[in-house]
């Protein structure tokens, strides 16, 4: 099929590669290059890098709401538009362009977790499972019919691990849906709106740590955190981003800290959590034990 692909982060790259290997990708849309790092140099998105590696045409409009951008897209005459974490809303005029509609790789088991951060919210909510599905896009927020749902146990996985697994599964499901669409044989499931839940973008408050949390809640917040909204705590005058942690069998009161050569344990409302990897302000991520050996955290430290 003649496809226009739209995506931006790493999550979308497996879908782009899978579609490009089996269908005619006439153009790839991704967000404009963004300034990154201390030098604020412009950095291309992972999808742009992958598309250039594949020799595909890359387009980076700031919006798809103006008539010029819409006409340029229509001139490509796509049979279908495939979307995976593009990050730019498609207006009705764009949704109407492809003859077979627009397909979205959505990282949840619809109708649960419609919105921007489905994997993060599933972890924060303590959901037993989550997944990915291919959704036919319409004007509502993730309200369209879906097909090829794939399930994965959440267990103690973090957002990076789950997102990576769903990216691969979503790519396979997207190609299967395109093949079925070409044959006119897609088995769509209509969403039950009464079962819908929403997954707004994660904020720092959503993953904030405090001693009054249970250990379960604290670990879920740590596993759901990302570079843009990271779990943090302060101890012995230092601010730390918590990259990873696990349950500890050390008996600690809420707010207390035990630090040694093997690592750092912090007390919560019903027990302790062992920090396994931390990132001090202005430094790179490091093993928590290595940080503890150099930080000289006092025995009476609190957080």
Short mmCIF file of C-alpha atoms in Angstrom, two decimals:
data_model
loop_
_atom_site.label_atom_id
_atom_site.label_comp_id
_atom_site.label_asym_id
_atom_site.label_seq_id
_atom_site.Cartn_x
_atom_site.Cartn_y
_atom_site.Cartn_z
CA UNK A 1 0.00 0.00 0.00
CA UNK A 2 1.00 3.62 -0.53
CA UNK A 3 1.77 4.85 3.01
CA UNK A 4 2.66 8.11 4.72
CA UNK A 5 4.25 7.39 8.10
CA UNK A 6 4.11 9.81 11.03
CA UNK A 7 6.13 9.35 14.23
CA UNK A 8 8.82 10.91 16.38
CA UNK A 9 10.40 8.93 19.30
CA UNK A 10 12.14 5.56 19.58
CA UNK A 11 8.76 3.88 20.10
CA UNK A 12 7.84 4.60 16.47
CA UNK A 13 11.06 3.31 14.86
CA UNK A 14 10.17 -0.43 14.77
CA UNK A 15 6.85 0.44 13.12
CA UNK A 16 8.56 2.60 10.51
CA UNK A 17 11.08 -0.08 9.66
CA UNK A 18 8.43 -2.81 9.50
CA UNK A 19 6.12 -0.81 7.25
CA UNK A 20 8.97 0.30 4.99
CA UNK A 21 10.00 -3.34 4.53
CA UNK A 22 6.58 -4.41 3.29
CA UNK A 23 4.80 -1.36 1.84
CA UNK A 24 5.53 1.77 -0.18
CA UNK A 25 6.37 4.57 2.27
CA UNK A 26 6.17 7.73 0.16
CA UNK A 27 7.09 10.13 2.97
CA UNK A 28 7.87 10.22 6.68
CA UNK A 29 6.55 13.02 8.85
CA UNK A 30 8.28 13.74 12.15
CA UNK A 31 8.57 16.70 14.51
CA UNK A 32 11.18 19.40 13.80
CA UNK A 33 14.71 18.94 15.16
CA UNK A 34 14.92 20.09 18.79
CA UNK A 35 17.78 21.72 20.74
CA UNK A 36 19.42 19.29 23.17
CA UNK A 37 22.29 19.27 25.63
CA UNK A 38 24.35 22.09 27.02
CA UNK A 39 25.26 23.37 23.58
CA UNK A 40 21.59 23.41 22.56
CA UNK A 41 22.50 21.86 19.23
CA UNK A 42 19.58 20.81 17.04
CA UNK A 43 19.06 17.04 17.27
CA UNK A 44 16.89 15.02 14.86
CA UNK A 45 14.21 12.69 16.16
CA UNK A 46 14.87 8.93 16.21
CA UNK A 47 12.30 8.54 13.42
CA UNK A 48 14.12 11.07 11.23
CA UNK A 49 17.40 9.23 11.75
CA UNK A 50 15.78 5.89 10.88
CA UNK A 51 13.99 7.33 7.84
CA UNK A 52 17.19 8.82 6.46
CA UNK A 53 18.92 5.49 7.02
CA UNK A 54 16.19 3.89 4.92
CA UNK A 55 16.53 6.53 2.21
CA UNK A 56 13.01 7.87 2.74
CA UNK A 57 11.74 11.42 2.22
CA UNK A 58 11.43 13.28 5.53
CA UNK A 59 9.05 16.19 6.16
CA UNK A 60 8.99 18.21 9.41
CA UNK A 61 6.13 20.71 9.51
CA UNK A 62 5.38 22.53 12.75
CA UNK A 63 1.67 21.95 12.23
CA UNK A 64 -0.75 20.15 9.97
CA UNK A 65 -3.53 22.67 10.53
CA UNK A 66 -2.73 25.09 7.70
CA UNK A 67 -3.96 24.57 4.17
CA UNK A 68 -0.49 24.55 2.61
CA UNK A 69 0.70 21.63 4.76
CA UNK A 70 -2.57 19.80 4.17
CA UNK A 71 -2.33 20.21 0.40
CA UNK A 72 1.29 18.99 0.42
CA UNK A 73 0.14 15.87 2.26
CA UNK A 74 -2.80 15.36 -0.09
CA UNK A 75 -0.45 15.64 -3.10
CA UNK A 76 1.35 12.54 -1.83
CA UNK A 77 -1.89 10.60 -2.44
CA UNK A 78 -1.50 8.18 0.48
CA UNK A 79 -3.82 5.20 0.68
CA UNK A 80 -3.25 5.12 4.43
CA UNK A 81 -1.46 7.22 7.05
CA UNK A 82 0.30 5.26 9.82
CA UNK A 83 0.86 7.12 13.09
CA UNK A 84 3.02 6.08 16.05
CA UNK A 85 3.63 8.67 18.79
CA UNK A 86 3.82 11.54 16.31
CA UNK A 87 3.08 14.20 18.93
CA UNK A 88 1.13 16.49 16.58
CA UNK A 89 -2.67 16.37 16.46
CA UNK A 90 -4.16 15.42 13.10
CA UNK A 91 -7.08 17.73 12.24
CA UNK A 92 -10.20 16.39 10.47
CA UNK A 93 -8.92 17.66 7.12
CA UNK A 94 -5.87 15.37 7.44
CA UNK A 95 -7.84 12.38 8.71
CA UNK A 96 -9.95 12.60 5.55
CA UNK A 97 -7.02 12.53 3.11
CA UNK A 98 -6.06 8.83 2.83
CA UNK A 99 -8.49 6.53 1.04
CA UNK A 100 -8.20 3.87 3.77
CA UNK A 101 -7.98 6.25 6.73
CA UNK A 102 -5.37 6.72 9.42
CA UNK A 103 -4.03 3.96 11.68
CA UNK A 104 -2.52 4.65 15.11
CA UNK A 105 -0.22 2.37 17.11
CA UNK A 106 -1.65 2.99 20.58
CA UNK A 107 0.19 1.62 23.62
CA UNK A 108 -2.74 0.44 25.72
CA UNK A 109 -5.56 -2.09 25.79
CA UNK A 110 -8.31 0.18 24.55
CA UNK A 111 -10.59 1.63 25.74
CA UNK A 112 -8.39 1.84 28.85
CA UNK A 113 -5.74 4.55 28.97
CA UNK A 114 -6.68 6.78 26.10
CA UNK A 115 -4.31 9.73 25.90
CA UNK A 116 -0.65 10.71 25.99
CA UNK A 117 0.93 8.46 28.65
CA UNK A 118 -0.79 5.05 28.67
CA UNK A 119 2.21 2.97 29.78
CA UNK A 120 3.15 5.36 32.60
CA UNK A 121 -0.41 5.43 33.91
CA UNK A 122 -0.76 1.64 33.80
CA UNK A 123 2.36 1.33 35.96
CA UNK A 124 1.25 4.06 38.38
CA UNK A 125 -2.18 2.47 38.75
CA UNK A 126 -0.70 -0.92 39.57
CA UNK A 127 -2.37 -2.52 36.53
CA UNK A 128 -1.62 -6.22 36.14
CA UNK A 129 -1.32 -5.95 32.37
CA UNK A 130 -1.18 -3.45 29.56
CA UNK A 131 -0.66 -3.71 25.83
CA UNK A 132 -0.84 -2.20 22.39
CA UNK A 133 -3.45 -2.10 19.65
CA UNK A 134 -3.93 -0.66 16.18
CA UNK A 135 -6.65 1.96 16.22
CA UNK A 136 -8.51 3.56 13.34
CA UNK A 137 -8.21 7.28 14.00
CA UNK A 138 -11.19 9.62 14.22
CA UNK A 139 -11.80 13.09 15.65
CA UNK A 140 -12.28 11.89 19.26
CA UNK A 141 -9.33 11.26 21.58
CA UNK A 142 -8.36 7.63 20.89
CA UNK A 143 -12.00 6.67 20.42
CA UNK A 144 -11.82 4.76 17.13
CA UNK A 145 -12.26 1.02 16.60
CA UNK A 146 -9.20 -1.15 17.16
CA UNK A 147 -7.69 -4.44 16.09
CA UNK A 148 -4.79 -6.78 16.91
CA UNK A 149 -4.56 -6.12 20.67
CA UNK A 150 -1.38 -7.48 22.25
CA UNK A 151 -1.11 -8.01 26.02
CA UNK A 152 1.91 -7.88 28.31
CA UNK A 153 2.18 -8.40 32.07
CA UNK A 154 3.32 -5.28 33.91
CA UNK A 155 4.92 -7.17 36.84
CA UNK A 156 7.89 -5.08 38.06
CA UNK A 157 8.87 -3.77 34.63
CA UNK A 158 9.70 -0.11 34.16
CA UNK A 159 8.31 2.21 31.51
CA UNK A 160 11.34 1.81 29.23
CA UNK A 161 11.13 -2.00 29.23
CA UNK A 162 7.39 -2.09 28.62
CA UNK A 163 7.49 0.61 25.95
CA UNK A 164 10.26 -1.22 24.09
CA UNK A 165 8.32 -4.49 24.09
CA UNK A 166 5.14 -2.77 22.92
CA UNK A 167 7.02 -0.94 20.16
CA UNK A 168 8.06 -4.27 18.65
CA UNK A 169 4.63 -5.86 19.11
CA UNK A 170 2.93 -2.76 17.72
CA UNK A 171 5.09 -2.86 14.59
CA UNK A 172 4.04 -6.43 13.89
CA UNK A 173 0.39 -5.60 14.52
CA UNK A 174 0.57 -2.55 12.23
CA UNK A 175 1.92 -4.54 9.29
CA UNK A 176 -0.69 -7.26 9.86
CA UNK A 177 -3.42 -4.60 9.85
CA UNK A 178 -2.10 -3.01 6.64
CA UNK A 179 -2.08 -6.40 4.93
CA UNK A 180 -5.65 -7.07 6.07
CA UNK A 181 -6.72 -3.57 5.04
CA UNK A 182 -5.33 -4.21 1.59
CA UNK A 183 -7.45 -7.38 1.38
CA UNK A 184 -10.49 -5.62 2.84
CA UNK A 185 -10.64 -8.03 5.79
CA UNK A 186 -9.85 -6.14 9.02
CA UNK A 187 -11.69 -7.38 12.13
CA UNK A 188 -12.37 -4.11 13.97
CA UNK A 189 -13.63 -3.95 17.57
CA UNK A 190 -15.80 -0.99 18.53
CA UNK A 191 -14.73 0.59 21.82
CA UNK A 192 -17.08 0.56 24.79
CA UNK A 193 -16.92 4.18 25.93
CA UNK A 194 -18.31 3.27 29.36
CA UNK A 195 -15.05 1.40 30.08
CA UNK A 196 -12.76 4.22 28.96
CA UNK A 197 -10.05 5.65 31.20
CA UNK A 198 -7.64 8.46 30.41
CA UNK A 199 -3.88 8.79 30.56
CA UNK A 200 -2.77 12.44 30.65
CA UNK A 201 0.88 13.37 30.30
CA UNK A 202 3.05 12.52 33.32
CA UNK A 203 4.22 15.39 35.51
CA UNK A 204 6.88 15.60 38.22
CA UNK A 205 4.10 15.55 40.83
CA UNK A 206 2.88 12.17 39.54
CA UNK A 207 6.22 10.53 40.30
CA UNK A 208 7.28 12.55 43.36
CA UNK A 209 8.58 10.60 46.37
CA UNK A 210 7.75 11.22 50.02
CA UNK A 211 8.18 9.13 53.20
CA UNK A 212 4.43 8.78 53.68
CA UNK A 213 4.07 6.64 50.54
CA UNK A 214 3.88 2.87 50.73
CA UNK A 215 6.80 0.98 49.23
CA UNK A 216 4.52 -0.32 46.46
CA UNK A 217 3.45 3.20 45.51
CA UNK A 218 7.04 4.47 45.63
CA UNK A 219 8.35 1.69 43.41
CA UNK A 220 5.55 2.23 40.89
CA UNK A 221 6.43 5.91 40.73
CA UNK A 222 10.11 5.15 40.17
CA UNK A 223 9.32 2.62 37.42
CA UNK A 224 6.98 5.11 35.72
CA UNK A 225 9.41 8.04 35.78
CA UNK A 226 11.26 9.38 32.73
CA UNK A 227 13.97 12.00 32.08
CA UNK A 228 11.29 14.68 31.69
CA UNK A 229 9.52 13.67 34.93
CA UNK A 230 11.91 11.77 37.19
CA UNK A 231 11.40 10.57 40.76
CA UNK A 232 13.65 12.58 43.08
CA UNK A 233 14.66 12.86 46.71
CA UNK A 234 17.05 14.88 48.83
CA UNK A 235 19.41 13.56 51.51
CA UNK A 236 22.46 14.95 53.26
CA UNK A 237 22.14 18.19 51.33
CA UNK A 238 22.16 16.52 47.90
CA UNK A 239 19.40 16.18 45.31
CA UNK A 240 19.18 12.80 43.61
CA UNK A 241 17.19 11.49 40.69
CA UNK A 242 16.19 7.90 41.37
CA UNK A 243 16.79 5.86 38.23
CA UNK A 244 15.93 2.42 39.65
CA UNK A 245 15.16 0.77 42.98
CA UNK A 246 13.91 -2.44 44.56
CA UNK A 247 12.23 -3.56 47.74
CA UNK A 248 14.51 -3.90 50.79
CA UNK A 249 14.13 -6.12 53.86
CA UNK A 250 15.87 -3.55 56.08
CA UNK A 251 13.62 -2.27 58.91
CA UNK A 252 13.49 1.53 58.57
CA UNK A 253 11.19 4.21 59.88
CA UNK A 254 9.65 6.58 57.31
CA UNK A 255 12.17 9.22 56.27
CA UNK A 256 15.23 7.44 57.64
CA UNK A 257 18.27 6.52 55.53
CA UNK A 258 20.83 3.70 55.77
CA UNK A 259 23.83 4.03 53.49
CA UNK A 260 26.78 1.72 53.08
CA UNK A 261 29.23 0.33 50.56
CA UNK A 262 26.52 -1.86 49.02
CA UNK A 263 23.98 0.91 48.49
CA UNK A 264 21.31 3.14 50.03
CA UNK A 265 18.01 2.20 51.67
CA UNK A 266 15.30 4.75 52.42
CA UNK A 267 12.30 4.36 54.70
CA UNK A 268 8.67 4.62 53.59
CA UNK A 269 5.37 4.22 55.43
CA UNK A 270 5.42 0.42 55.49
CA UNK A 271 9.04 -0.54 54.90
CA UNK A 272 12.17 0.32 52.98
CA UNK A 273 13.29 0.64 49.38
CA UNK A 274 16.86 0.05 48.20
CA UNK A 275 18.07 2.57 45.63
CA UNK A 276 20.05 0.75 42.96
CA UNK A 277 20.89 3.56 40.54
CA UNK A 278 20.85 7.32 41.14
CA UNK A 279 21.80 10.48 39.30
CA UNK A 280 23.23 13.32 41.41
CA UNK A 281 22.59 16.86 40.18
CA UNK A 282 25.00 17.78 37.37
CA UNK A 283 26.41 14.25 37.07
CA UNK A 284 25.64 11.07 35.20
CA UNK A 285 23.70 8.08 36.45
CA UNK A 286 25.66 5.79 38.75
CA UNK A 287 25.35 2.76 40.97
CA UNK A 288 23.84 3.80 44.31
CA UNK A 289 26.58 1.96 46.20
CA UNK A 290 29.25 3.93 44.36
CA UNK A 291 27.44 7.15 45.19
CA UNK A 292 27.14 6.20 48.86
CA UNK A 293 30.85 5.43 49.13
CA UNK A 294 31.76 8.87 47.84
CA UNK A 295 28.99 10.95 49.43
CA UNK A 296 29.73 10.06 53.07
CA UNK A 297 26.09 10.10 54.13
CA UNK A 298 25.89 10.44 57.95
CA UNK A 299 24.34 7.72 60.09
CA UNK A 300 21.54 10.02 61.26
CA UNK A 301 20.62 11.12 57.73
CA UNK A 302 16.99 11.64 56.78
CA UNK A 303 15.38 12.33 53.44
#
